[in-house]
mmCIF file of C-alpha atoms in Angstrom:
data_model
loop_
_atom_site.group_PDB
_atom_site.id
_atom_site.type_symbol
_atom_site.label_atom_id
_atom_site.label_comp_id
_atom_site.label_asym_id
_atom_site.label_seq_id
_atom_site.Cartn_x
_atom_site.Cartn_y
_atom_site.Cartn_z
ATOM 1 C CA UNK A 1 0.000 0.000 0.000
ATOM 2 C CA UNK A 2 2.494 2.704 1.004
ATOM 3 C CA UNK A 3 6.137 2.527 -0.160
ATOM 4 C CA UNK A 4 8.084 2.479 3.172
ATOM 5 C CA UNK A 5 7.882 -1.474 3.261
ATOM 6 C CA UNK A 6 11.628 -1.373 5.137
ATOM 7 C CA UNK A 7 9.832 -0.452 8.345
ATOM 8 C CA UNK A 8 7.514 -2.417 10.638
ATOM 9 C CA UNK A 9 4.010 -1.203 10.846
ATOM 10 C CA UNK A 10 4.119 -0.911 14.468
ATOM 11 C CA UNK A 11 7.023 1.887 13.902
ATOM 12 C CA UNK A 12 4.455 3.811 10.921
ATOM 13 C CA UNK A 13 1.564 3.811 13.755
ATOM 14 C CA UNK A 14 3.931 5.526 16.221
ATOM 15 C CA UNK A 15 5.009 8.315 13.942
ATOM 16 C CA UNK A 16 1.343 8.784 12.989
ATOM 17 C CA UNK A 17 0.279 8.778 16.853
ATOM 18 C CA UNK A 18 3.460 11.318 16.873
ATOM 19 C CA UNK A 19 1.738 13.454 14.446
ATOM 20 C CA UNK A 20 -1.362 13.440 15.837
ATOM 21 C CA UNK A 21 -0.580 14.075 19.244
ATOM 22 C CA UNK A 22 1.125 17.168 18.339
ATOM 23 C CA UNK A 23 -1.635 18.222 16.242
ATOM 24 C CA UNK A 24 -3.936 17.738 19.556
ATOM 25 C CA UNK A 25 -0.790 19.804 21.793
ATOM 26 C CA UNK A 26 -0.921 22.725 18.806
ATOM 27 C CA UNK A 27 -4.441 22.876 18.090
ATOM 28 C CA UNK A 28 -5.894 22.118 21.586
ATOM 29 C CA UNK A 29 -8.535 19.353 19.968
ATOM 30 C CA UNK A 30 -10.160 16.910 21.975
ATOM 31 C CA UNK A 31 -9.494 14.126 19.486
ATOM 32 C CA UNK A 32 -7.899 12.949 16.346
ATOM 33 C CA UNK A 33 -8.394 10.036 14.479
ATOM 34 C CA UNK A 34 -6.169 8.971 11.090
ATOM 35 C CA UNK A 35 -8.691 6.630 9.225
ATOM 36 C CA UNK A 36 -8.839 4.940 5.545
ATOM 37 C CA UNK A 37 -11.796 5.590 3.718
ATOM 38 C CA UNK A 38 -13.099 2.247 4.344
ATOM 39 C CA UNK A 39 -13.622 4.119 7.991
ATOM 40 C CA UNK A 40 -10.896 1.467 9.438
ATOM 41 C CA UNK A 41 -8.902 3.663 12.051
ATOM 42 C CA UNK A 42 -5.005 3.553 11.823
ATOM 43 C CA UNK A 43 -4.023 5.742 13.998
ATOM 44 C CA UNK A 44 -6.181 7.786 17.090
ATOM 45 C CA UNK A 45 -5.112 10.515 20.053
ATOM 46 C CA UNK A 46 -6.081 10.357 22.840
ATOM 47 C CA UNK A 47 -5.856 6.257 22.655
ATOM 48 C CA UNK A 48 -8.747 5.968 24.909
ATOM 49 C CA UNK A 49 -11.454 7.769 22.487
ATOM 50 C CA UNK A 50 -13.443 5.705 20.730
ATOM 51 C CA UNK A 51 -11.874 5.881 17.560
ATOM 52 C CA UNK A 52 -13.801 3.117 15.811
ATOM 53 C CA UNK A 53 -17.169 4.991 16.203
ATOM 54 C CA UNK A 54 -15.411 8.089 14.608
ATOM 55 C CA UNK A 55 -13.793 6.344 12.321
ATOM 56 C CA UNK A 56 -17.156 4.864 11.283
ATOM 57 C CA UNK A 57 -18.768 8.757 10.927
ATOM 58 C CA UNK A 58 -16.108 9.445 8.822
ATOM 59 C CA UNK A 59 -16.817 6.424 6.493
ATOM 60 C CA UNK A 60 -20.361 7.546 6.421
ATOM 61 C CA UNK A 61 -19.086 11.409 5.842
ATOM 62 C CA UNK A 62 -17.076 10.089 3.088
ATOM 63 C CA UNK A 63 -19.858 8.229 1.330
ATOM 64 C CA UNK A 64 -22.122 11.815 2.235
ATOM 65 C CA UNK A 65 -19.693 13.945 0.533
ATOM 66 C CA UNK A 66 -18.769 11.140 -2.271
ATOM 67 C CA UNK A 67 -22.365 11.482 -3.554
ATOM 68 C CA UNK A 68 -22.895 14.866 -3.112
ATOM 69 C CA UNK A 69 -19.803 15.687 -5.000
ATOM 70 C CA UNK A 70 -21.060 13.391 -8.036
ATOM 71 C CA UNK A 71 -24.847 15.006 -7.408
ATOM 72 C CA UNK A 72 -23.858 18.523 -7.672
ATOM 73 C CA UNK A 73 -20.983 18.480 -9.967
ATOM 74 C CA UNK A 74 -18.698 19.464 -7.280
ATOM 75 C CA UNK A 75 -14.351 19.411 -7.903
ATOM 76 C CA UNK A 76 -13.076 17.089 -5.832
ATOM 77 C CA UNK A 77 -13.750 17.517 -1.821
ATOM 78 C CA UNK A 78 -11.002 18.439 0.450
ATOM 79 C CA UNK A 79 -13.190 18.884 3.974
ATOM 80 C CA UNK A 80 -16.269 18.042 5.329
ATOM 81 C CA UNK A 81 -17.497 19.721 8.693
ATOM 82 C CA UNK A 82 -20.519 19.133 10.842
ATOM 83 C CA UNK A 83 -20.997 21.652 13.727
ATOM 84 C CA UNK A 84 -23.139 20.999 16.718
ATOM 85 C CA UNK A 85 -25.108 23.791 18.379
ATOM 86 C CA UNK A 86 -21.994 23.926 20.774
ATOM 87 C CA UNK A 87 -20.249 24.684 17.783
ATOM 88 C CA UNK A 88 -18.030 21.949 18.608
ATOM 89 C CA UNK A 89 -16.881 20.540 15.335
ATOM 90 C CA UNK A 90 -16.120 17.509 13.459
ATOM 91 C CA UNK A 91 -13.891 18.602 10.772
ATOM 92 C CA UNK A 92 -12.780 15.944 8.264
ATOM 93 C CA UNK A 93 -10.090 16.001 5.913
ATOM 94 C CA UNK A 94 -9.066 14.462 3.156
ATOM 95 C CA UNK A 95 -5.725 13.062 2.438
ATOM 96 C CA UNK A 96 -4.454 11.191 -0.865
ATOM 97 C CA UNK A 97 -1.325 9.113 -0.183
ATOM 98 C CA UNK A 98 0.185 6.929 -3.347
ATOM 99 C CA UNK A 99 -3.508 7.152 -4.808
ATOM 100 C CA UNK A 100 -5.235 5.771 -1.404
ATOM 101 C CA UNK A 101 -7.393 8.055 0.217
ATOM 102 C CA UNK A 102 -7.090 8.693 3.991
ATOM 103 C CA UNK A 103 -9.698 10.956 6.315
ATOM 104 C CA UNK A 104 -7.946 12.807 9.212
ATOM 105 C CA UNK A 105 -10.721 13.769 11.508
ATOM 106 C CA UNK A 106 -10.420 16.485 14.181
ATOM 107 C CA UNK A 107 -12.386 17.188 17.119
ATOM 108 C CA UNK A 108 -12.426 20.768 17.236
ATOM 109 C CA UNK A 109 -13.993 23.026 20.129
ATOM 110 C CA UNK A 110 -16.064 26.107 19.916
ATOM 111 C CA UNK A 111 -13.683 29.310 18.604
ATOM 112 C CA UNK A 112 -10.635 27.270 17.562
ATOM 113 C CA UNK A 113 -8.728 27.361 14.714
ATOM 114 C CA UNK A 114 -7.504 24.457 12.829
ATOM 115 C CA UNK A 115 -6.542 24.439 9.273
ATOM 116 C CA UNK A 116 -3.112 25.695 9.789
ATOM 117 C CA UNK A 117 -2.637 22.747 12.464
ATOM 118 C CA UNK A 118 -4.154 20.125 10.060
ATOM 119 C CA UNK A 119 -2.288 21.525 7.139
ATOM 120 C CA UNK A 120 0.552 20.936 8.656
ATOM 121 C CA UNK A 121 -0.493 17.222 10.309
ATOM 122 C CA UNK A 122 -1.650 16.137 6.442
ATOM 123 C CA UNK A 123 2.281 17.278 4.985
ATOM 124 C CA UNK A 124 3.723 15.394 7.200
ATOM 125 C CA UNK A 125 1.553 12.242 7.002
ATOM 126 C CA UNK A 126 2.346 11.936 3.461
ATOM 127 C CA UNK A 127 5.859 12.244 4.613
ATOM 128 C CA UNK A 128 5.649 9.153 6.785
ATOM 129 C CA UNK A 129 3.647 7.368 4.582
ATOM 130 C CA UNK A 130 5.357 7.795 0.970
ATOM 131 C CA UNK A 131 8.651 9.625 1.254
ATOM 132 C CA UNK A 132 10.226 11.111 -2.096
#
């Protein structure tokens, strides 16, 4: 799947944890979960959330936005929010690696900002998981 086969998956799932704790340090979320598309989670933080119930939202996000996109003749989708009337957000984001899609979803709380955090987190995913 990704083309860092010289290291053990154990050591990939570290660096992502890595990643996504210091997205969760930077950003002060309450969660973040690194899932495929499939909604099968790879990588979570904190470790106790439950990141297969997110990572299930997402898949259902994914297929939301998938026909939506093909609906309304949107280009292709790079987020997906939902807001509750907390506005405490779910903020997914999508991120191609070596033509596999992955969703980074962020738990976001009322009045914070996140893009620059989760710009930052998706670069250096694609880092870990297909170097140049």
């Amino acid at each position: 799947m990704y083309k860092r086969s010289n290291e053990s998956g154990t050591a990939v799932v570290q660096q992502l944890e890595e990643v996504l704790e210091q997205m969760t340090d930077n950003g002060d979320f309450r969660a973040v979960v690194l899932a495929s598309d499939e909604g099968l989670p790879l990588a979570a933080v904190p470790s106790h959330y439950d990141s297969d119930t997110t990572a299930a939202t997402v898949a259902l996000l994914q297929r939301v936005s998938r026909e939506a996109r093909d609906q309304l003749e949107m280009a292709k989708v790079d987020e997906v929010t939902i807001s509750d009337c907390e506005r405490i957000r779910l903020v997914c984001r999508y991120v191609e690696v070596d033509g596999d899609m992955l969703i980074l979803a962020v738990m976001v709380p009322s009045g914070t900002y996140y893009r620059r955090v989760t710009n930052r987190a998706v670069r250096r995913i694609k880092d870990i998981l297909c170097p140049v």
